[in-house]
CSV table of C-alpha atoms and ligand atoms in Angstrom, one decimal:
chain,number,residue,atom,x,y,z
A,1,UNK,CA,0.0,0.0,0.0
A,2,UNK,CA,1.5,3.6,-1.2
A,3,UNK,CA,0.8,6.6,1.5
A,4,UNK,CA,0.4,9.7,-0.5
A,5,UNK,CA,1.7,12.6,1.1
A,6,UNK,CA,0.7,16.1,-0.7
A,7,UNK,CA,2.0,18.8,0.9
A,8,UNK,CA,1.6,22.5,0.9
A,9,UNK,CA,4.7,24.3,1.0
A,10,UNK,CA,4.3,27.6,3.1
A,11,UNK,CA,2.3,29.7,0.7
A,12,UNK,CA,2.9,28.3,-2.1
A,13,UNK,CA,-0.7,27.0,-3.3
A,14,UNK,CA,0.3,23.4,-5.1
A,15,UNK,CA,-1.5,21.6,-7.3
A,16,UNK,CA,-0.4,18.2,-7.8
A,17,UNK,CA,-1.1,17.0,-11.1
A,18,UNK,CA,-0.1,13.6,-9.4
A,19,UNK,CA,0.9,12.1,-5.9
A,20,UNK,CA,2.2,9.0,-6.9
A,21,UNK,CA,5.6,9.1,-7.8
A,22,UNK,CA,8.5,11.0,-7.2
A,23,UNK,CA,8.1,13.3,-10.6
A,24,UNK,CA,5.3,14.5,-9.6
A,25,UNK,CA,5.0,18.3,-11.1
A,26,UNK,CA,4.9,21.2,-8.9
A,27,UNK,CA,2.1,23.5,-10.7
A,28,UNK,CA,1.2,26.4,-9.8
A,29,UNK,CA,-1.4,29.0,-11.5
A,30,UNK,CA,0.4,32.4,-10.5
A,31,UNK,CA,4.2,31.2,-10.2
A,32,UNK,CA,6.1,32.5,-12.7
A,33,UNK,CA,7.6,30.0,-15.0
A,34,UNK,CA,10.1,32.0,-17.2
A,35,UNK,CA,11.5,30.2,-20.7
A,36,UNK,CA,15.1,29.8,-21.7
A,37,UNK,CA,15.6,32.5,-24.3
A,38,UNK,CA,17.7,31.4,-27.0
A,39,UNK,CA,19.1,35.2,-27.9
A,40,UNK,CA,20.9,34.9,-24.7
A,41,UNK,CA,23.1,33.0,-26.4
A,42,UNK,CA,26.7,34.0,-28.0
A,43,UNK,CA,25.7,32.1,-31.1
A,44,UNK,CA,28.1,34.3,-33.2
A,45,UNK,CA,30.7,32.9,-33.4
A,46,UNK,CA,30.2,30.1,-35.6
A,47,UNK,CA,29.7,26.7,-35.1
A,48,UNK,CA,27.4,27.2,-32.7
A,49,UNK,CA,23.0,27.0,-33.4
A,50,UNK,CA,19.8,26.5,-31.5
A,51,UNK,CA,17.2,24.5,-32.5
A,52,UNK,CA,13.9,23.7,-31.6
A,53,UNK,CA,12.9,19.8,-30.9
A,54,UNK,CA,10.3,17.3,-29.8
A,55,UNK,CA,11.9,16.1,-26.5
A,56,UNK,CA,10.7,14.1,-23.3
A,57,UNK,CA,11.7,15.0,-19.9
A,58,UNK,CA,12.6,13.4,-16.9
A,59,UNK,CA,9.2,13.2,-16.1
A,60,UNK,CA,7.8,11.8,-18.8
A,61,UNK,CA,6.5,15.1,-20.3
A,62,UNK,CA,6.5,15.3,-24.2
A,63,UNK,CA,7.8,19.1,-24.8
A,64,UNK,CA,9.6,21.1,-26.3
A,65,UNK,CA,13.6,21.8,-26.3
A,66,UNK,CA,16.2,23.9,-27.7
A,67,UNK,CA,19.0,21.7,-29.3
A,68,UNK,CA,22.2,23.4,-28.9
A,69,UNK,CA,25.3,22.3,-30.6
A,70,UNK,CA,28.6,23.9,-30.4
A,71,UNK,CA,32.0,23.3,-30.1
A,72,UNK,CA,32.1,24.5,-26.6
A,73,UNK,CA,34.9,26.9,-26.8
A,74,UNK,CA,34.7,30.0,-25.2
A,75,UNK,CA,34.5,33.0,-27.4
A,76,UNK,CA,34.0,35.6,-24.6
A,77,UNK,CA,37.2,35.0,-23.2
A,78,UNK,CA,40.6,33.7,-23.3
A,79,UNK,CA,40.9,30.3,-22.2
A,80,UNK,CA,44.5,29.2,-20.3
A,81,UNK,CA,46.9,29.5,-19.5
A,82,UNK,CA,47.0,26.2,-17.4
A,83,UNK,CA,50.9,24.7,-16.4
A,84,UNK,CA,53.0,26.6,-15.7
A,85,UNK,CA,56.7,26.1,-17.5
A,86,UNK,CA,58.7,26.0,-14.9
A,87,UNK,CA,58.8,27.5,-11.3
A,88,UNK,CA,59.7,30.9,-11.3
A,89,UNK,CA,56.3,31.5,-13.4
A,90,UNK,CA,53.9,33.3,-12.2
A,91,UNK,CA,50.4,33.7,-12.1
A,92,UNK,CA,50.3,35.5,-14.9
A,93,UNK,CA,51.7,32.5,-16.7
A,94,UNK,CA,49.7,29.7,-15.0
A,95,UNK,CA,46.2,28.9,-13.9
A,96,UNK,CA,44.2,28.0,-10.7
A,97,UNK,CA,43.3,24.9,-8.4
A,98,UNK,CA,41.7,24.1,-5.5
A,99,UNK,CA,42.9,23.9,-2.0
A,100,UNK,CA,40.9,23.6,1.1
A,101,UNK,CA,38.2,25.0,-0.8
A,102,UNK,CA,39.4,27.4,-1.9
A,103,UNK,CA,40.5,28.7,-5.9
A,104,UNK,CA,44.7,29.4,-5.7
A,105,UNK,CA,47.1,29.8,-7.8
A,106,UNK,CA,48.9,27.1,-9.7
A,107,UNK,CA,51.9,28.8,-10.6
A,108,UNK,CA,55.4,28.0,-10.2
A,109,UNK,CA,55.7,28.5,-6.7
A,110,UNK,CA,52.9,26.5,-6.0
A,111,UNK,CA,53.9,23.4,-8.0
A,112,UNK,CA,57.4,23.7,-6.6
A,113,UNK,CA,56.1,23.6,-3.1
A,114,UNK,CA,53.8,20.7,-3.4
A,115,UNK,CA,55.5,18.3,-1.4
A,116,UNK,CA,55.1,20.6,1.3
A,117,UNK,CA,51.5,21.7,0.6
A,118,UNK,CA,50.4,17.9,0.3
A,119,UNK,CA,52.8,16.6,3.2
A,120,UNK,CA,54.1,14.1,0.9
A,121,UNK,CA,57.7,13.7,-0.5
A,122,UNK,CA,56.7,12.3,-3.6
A,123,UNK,CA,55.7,15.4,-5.0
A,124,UNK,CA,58.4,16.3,-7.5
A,125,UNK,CA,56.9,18.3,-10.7
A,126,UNK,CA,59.9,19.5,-12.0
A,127,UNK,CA,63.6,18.9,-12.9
A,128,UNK,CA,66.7,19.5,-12.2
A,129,UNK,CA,66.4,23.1,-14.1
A,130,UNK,CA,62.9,24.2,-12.8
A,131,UNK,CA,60.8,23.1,-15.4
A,132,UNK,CA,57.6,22.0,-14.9
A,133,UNK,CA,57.2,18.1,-16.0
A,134,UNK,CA,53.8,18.5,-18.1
A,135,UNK,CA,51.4,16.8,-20.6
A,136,UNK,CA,52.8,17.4,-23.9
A,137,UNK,CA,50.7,16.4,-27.1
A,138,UNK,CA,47.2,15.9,-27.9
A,139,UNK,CA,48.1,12.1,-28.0
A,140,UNK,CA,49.3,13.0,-23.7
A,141,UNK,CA,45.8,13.6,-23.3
A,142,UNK,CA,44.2,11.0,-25.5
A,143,UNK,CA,46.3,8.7,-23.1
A,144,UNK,CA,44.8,10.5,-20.1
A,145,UNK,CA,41.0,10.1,-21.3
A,146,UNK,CA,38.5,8.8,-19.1
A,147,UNK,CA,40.2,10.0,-16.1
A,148,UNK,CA,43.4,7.6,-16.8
A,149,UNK,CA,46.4,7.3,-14.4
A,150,UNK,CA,49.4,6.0,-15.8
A,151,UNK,CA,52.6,5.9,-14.7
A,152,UNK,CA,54.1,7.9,-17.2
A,153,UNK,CA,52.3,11.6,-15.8
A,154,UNK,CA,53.2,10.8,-12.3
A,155,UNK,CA,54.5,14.2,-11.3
A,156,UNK,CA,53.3,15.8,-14.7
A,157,UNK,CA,51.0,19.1,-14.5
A,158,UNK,CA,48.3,18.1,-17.2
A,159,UNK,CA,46.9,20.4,-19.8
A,160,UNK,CA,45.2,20.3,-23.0
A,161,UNK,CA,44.9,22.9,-25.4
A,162,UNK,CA,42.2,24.3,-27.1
A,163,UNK,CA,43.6,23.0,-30.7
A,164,UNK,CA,43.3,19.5,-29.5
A,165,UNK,CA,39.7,19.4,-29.3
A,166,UNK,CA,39.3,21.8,-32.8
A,167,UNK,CA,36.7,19.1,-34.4
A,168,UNK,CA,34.7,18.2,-31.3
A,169,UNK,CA,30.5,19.3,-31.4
A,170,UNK,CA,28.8,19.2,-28.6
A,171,UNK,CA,25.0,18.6,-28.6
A,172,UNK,CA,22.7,20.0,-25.2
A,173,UNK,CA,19.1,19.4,-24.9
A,174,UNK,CA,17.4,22.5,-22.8
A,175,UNK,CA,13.6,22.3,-22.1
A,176,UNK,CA,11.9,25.7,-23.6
A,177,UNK,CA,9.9,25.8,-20.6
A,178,UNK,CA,11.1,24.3,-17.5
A,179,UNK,CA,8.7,22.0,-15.2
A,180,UNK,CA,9.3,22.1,-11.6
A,181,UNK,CA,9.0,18.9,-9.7
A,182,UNK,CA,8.1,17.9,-6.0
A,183,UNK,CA,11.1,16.3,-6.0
A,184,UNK,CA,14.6,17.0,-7.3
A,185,UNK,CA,16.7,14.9,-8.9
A,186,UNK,CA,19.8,14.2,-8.2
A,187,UNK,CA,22.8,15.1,-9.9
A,188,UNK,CA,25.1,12.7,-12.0
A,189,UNK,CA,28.7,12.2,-12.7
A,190,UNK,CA,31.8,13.2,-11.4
A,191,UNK,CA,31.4,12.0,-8.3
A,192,UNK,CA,33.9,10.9,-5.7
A,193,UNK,CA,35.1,7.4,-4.8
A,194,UNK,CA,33.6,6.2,-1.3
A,195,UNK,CA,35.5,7.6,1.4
A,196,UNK,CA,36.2,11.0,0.1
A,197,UNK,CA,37.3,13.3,-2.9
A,198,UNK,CA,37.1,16.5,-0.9
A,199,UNK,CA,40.2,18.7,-0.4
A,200,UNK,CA,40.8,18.9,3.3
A,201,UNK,CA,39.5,22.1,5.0
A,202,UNK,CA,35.9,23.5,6.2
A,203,UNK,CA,33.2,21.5,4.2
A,204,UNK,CA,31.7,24.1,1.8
A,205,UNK,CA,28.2,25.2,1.7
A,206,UNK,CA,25.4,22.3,0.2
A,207,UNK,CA,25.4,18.9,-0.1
A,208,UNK,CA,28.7,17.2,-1.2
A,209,UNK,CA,29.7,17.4,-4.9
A,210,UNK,CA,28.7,14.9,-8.0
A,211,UNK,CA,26.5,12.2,-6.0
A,212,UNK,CA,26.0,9.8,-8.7
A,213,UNK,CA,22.2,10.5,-9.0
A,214,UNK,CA,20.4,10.2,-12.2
A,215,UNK,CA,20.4,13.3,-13.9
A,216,UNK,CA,23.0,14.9,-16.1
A,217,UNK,CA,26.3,15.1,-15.3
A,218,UNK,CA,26.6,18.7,-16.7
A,219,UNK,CA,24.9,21.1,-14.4
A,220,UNK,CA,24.6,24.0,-16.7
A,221,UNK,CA,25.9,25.8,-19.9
A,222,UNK,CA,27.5,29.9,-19.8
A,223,UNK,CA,25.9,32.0,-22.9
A,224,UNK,CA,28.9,30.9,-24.9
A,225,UNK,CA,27.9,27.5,-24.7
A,226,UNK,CA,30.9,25.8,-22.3
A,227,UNK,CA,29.0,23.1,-19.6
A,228,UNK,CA,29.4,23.9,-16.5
A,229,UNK,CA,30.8,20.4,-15.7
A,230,UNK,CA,30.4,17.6,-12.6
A,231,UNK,CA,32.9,18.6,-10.0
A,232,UNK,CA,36.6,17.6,-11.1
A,233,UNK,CA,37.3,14.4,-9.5
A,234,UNK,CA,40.4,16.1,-7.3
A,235,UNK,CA,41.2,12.8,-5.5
A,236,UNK,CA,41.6,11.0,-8.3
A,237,UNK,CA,43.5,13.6,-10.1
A,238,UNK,CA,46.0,14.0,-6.7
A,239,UNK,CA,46.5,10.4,-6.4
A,240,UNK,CA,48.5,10.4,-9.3
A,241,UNK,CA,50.6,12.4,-8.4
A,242,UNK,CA,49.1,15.0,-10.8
A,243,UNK,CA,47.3,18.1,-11.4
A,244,UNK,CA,45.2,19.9,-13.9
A,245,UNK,CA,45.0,23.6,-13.8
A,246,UNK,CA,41.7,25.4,-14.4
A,247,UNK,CA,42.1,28.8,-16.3
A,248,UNK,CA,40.9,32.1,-14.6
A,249,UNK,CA,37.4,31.5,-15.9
A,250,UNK,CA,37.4,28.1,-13.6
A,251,UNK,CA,38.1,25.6,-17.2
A,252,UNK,CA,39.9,23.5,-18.6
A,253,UNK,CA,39.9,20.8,-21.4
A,254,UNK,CA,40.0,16.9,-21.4
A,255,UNK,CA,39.4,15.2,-24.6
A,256,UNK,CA,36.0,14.1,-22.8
A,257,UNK,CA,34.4,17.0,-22.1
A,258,UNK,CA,36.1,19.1,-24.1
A,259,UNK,CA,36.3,23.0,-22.7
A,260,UNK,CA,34.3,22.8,-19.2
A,261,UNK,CA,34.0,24.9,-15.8
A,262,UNK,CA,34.7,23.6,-12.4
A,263,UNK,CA,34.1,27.3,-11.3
A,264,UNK,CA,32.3,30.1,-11.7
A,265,UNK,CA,34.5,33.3,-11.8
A,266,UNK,CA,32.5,35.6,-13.8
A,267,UNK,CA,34.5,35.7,-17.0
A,268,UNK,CA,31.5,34.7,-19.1
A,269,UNK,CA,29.0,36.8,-20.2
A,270,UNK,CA,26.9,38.0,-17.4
A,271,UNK,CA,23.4,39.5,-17.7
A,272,UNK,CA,22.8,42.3,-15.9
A,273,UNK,CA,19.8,42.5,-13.5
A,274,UNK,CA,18.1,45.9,-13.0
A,275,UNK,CA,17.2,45.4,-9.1
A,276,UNK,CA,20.6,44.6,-7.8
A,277,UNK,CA,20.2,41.3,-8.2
A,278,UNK,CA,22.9,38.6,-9.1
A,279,UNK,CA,24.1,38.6,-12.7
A,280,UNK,CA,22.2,35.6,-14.9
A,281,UNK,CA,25.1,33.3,-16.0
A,282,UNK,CA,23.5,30.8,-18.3
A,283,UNK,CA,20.8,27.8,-17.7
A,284,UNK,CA,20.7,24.5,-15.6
A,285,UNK,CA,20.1,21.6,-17.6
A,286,UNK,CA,16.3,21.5,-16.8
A,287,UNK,CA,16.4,24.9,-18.3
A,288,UNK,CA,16.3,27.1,-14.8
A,289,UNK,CA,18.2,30.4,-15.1
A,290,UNK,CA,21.4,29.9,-13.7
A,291,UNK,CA,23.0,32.9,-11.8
A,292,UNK,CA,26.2,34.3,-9.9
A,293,UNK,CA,26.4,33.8,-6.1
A,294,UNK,CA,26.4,37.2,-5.0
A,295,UNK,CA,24.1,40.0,-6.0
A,296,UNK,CA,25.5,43.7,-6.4
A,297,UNK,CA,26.1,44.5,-2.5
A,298,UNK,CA,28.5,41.3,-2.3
A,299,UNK,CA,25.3,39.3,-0.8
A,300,UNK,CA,24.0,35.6,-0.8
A,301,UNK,CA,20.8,34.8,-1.1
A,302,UNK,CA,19.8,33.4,2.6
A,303,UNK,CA,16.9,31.3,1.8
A,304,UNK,CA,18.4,29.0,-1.3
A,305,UNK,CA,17.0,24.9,-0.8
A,306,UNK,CA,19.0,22.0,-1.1
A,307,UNK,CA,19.4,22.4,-5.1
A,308,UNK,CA,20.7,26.4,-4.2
A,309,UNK,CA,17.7,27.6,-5.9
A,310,UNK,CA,14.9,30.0,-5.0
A,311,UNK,CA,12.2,31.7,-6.5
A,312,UNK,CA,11.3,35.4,-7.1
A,313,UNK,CA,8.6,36.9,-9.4
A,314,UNK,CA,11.0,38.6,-12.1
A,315,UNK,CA,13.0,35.1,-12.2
A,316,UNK,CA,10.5,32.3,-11.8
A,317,UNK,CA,12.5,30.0,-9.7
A,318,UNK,CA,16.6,29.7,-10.4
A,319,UNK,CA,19.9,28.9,-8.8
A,320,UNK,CA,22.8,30.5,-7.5
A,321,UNK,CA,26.3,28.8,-8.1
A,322,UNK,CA,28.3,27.7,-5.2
A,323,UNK,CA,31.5,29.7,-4.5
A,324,UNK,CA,34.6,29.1,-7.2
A,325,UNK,CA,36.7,26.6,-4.8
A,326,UNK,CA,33.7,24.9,-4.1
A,327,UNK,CA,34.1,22.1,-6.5
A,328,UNK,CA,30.6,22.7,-7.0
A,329,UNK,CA,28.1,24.5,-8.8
A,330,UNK,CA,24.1,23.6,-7.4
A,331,UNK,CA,23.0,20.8,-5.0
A,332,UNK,CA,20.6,19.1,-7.2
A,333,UNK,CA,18.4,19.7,-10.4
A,334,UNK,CA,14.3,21.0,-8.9
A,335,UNK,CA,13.2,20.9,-12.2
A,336,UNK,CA,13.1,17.9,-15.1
A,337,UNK,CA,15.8,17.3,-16.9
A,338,UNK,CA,15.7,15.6,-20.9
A,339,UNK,CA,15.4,11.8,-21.0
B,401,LIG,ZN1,37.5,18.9,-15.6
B,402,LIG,ZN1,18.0,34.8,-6.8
């Protein structure tokens, strides 16, 4: 026998278009449901188009989505640097990384000192003339695909370049207009192994990054059309003996994923909001706006749920992204997500 359980949220008048499953629709006659708008989009620079398509969501409603295909470079900004070449570079030279939660510099210093910053002698990234031991060729990071440790990068910074991943299209499904369930589901990919991928330090704000849930792995794509990705699998990546630079707009490329975020540092294109509030970013994958954490005074929102979402009558319901260093961008997807 099933107990039903419909609840009424606060003030929020719900109607339930059914109690019997966890996709059951959150619909409500005076929330305001705003579309993705396609124009938002940096489709300019070529390669890159929107189309509309018959799609099915997570659950089980027969919509409509925009199509987007693109090569996922960024064309708002410069992407890398990553490695640095040897250790007197500086951050002007090299990218980011996270430690303790936090978005530092991987510069030369930095990859010099990691046998002191990880407590562990077997740190060595460079040689005996203060180069930095890197990833070399786009067959390096074919090698490295999937998230591959091999021997051969131990003590190697790893980096792929834009003109690695020249050919590769991208295809996203967006709902035009995004259904909001009872339920959220929860995100997919990336996740740690058991036991723990987290850098040590406070835990950050939400629930922990990449539970291997059923929904996308990708939680969102920018205006230029880079995902913002699964959290980078840090463990993994240290226990190699390795590390992969983000750029200072939080990416970096694998011959998986192509160009992705593991941060949000506000290099993209941002869209303004008239009433102080944060800056739109992009879209979720279940087609909720996605914005920046803090709006114009330097505040977070207070009353985001588990998903980091809230709603507000000029936005319909959206997210804020977690903090760059988080590892993370949103706890969980509140609305459906393409089948
Ligand atoms: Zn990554
Ligand atoms: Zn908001």
């Amino acid at each position: 026998m099933k107990y039903l359980v419909c609840a009424s949220f606060g003030s929020l008048f719900l109607l339930l278009q059914s109690c019997n499953n966890q996709t059951a629709r959150i619909s409500d006659p005076d929330e305001v449901v705003v579309e993705v708008n396609p124009s938002h989009f940096l489709t300019n620079g070529g390669d890159f188009t929107i189309e509309t398509v018959a799609c099915t969501l997570s659950d089980g409603t027969k919509t409509k989505c925009y199509k987007i295909t693109t090569r996922g470079l960024a064309t708002d900004h410069a992407m890398g640097p990553w490695c640095p070449e040897t250790i007197s570079d500086g951050p002007d030279k090299s990218g980011k990384w996270i430690k303790d939660g936090e978005l530092v510099d991987a510069d030369g210093d930095f990859l010099k000192n990691l046998a002191t910053i990880y407590d562990d002698p077997t740190w060595i990234m460079y040689d005996e003339n203060g180069n930095i031991k890197r990833s070399e060729t786009k067959e390096d990071c074919m090698k490295l695909a999937g998230a591959t440790l091999l021997d051969e990068f131990t003590n190697h910074c790893i980096e792929c370049l834009p003109s690695y991943i020249s050919e590769m299209s991208k295809t996203y499904l967006l709902p035009v207009k995004p259904v909001r369930l009872v339920e959220p589901t929860t995100l997919g990919g990336g996740g740690p192994p058991p036991g723990g991928e987290r850098p040590s330090g406070p835990p950050p704000s939400g629930p922990p990054p990449g539970g291997r849930g059923g929904g996308p792995a990708s939680r969102g794509i920018a205006f230029n059309g880079v995902v913002f990705d699964a959290p980078a699998p840090l463990s993994l990546i240290l226990s190699g003996y390795t590390i992969a630079p983000f750029d200072d707009a939080g990416g970096h490329i694998n011959m998986d994923a192509g160009y992705h975020y593991h941060a949000a540092t506000g290099a993209t294109k941002e869209i303004e909001q008239p009433d102080g509030h944060a800056p739109m970013i992009g879209y979720a994958m279940d087609g909720f706006g996605l914005y920046a954490r803090l709006n114009t005074a330097g505040e977070e929102p207070t009353d985001l749920d588990d998903c980091r979402g809230h709603y507000d009558d000029v936005r319909g319901y959206h997210y804020h992204v977690d903090a760059a260093g988080k590892n993370n961008f949103i706890g969980c997807f509140s609305g459906a997500t393409v089948r």
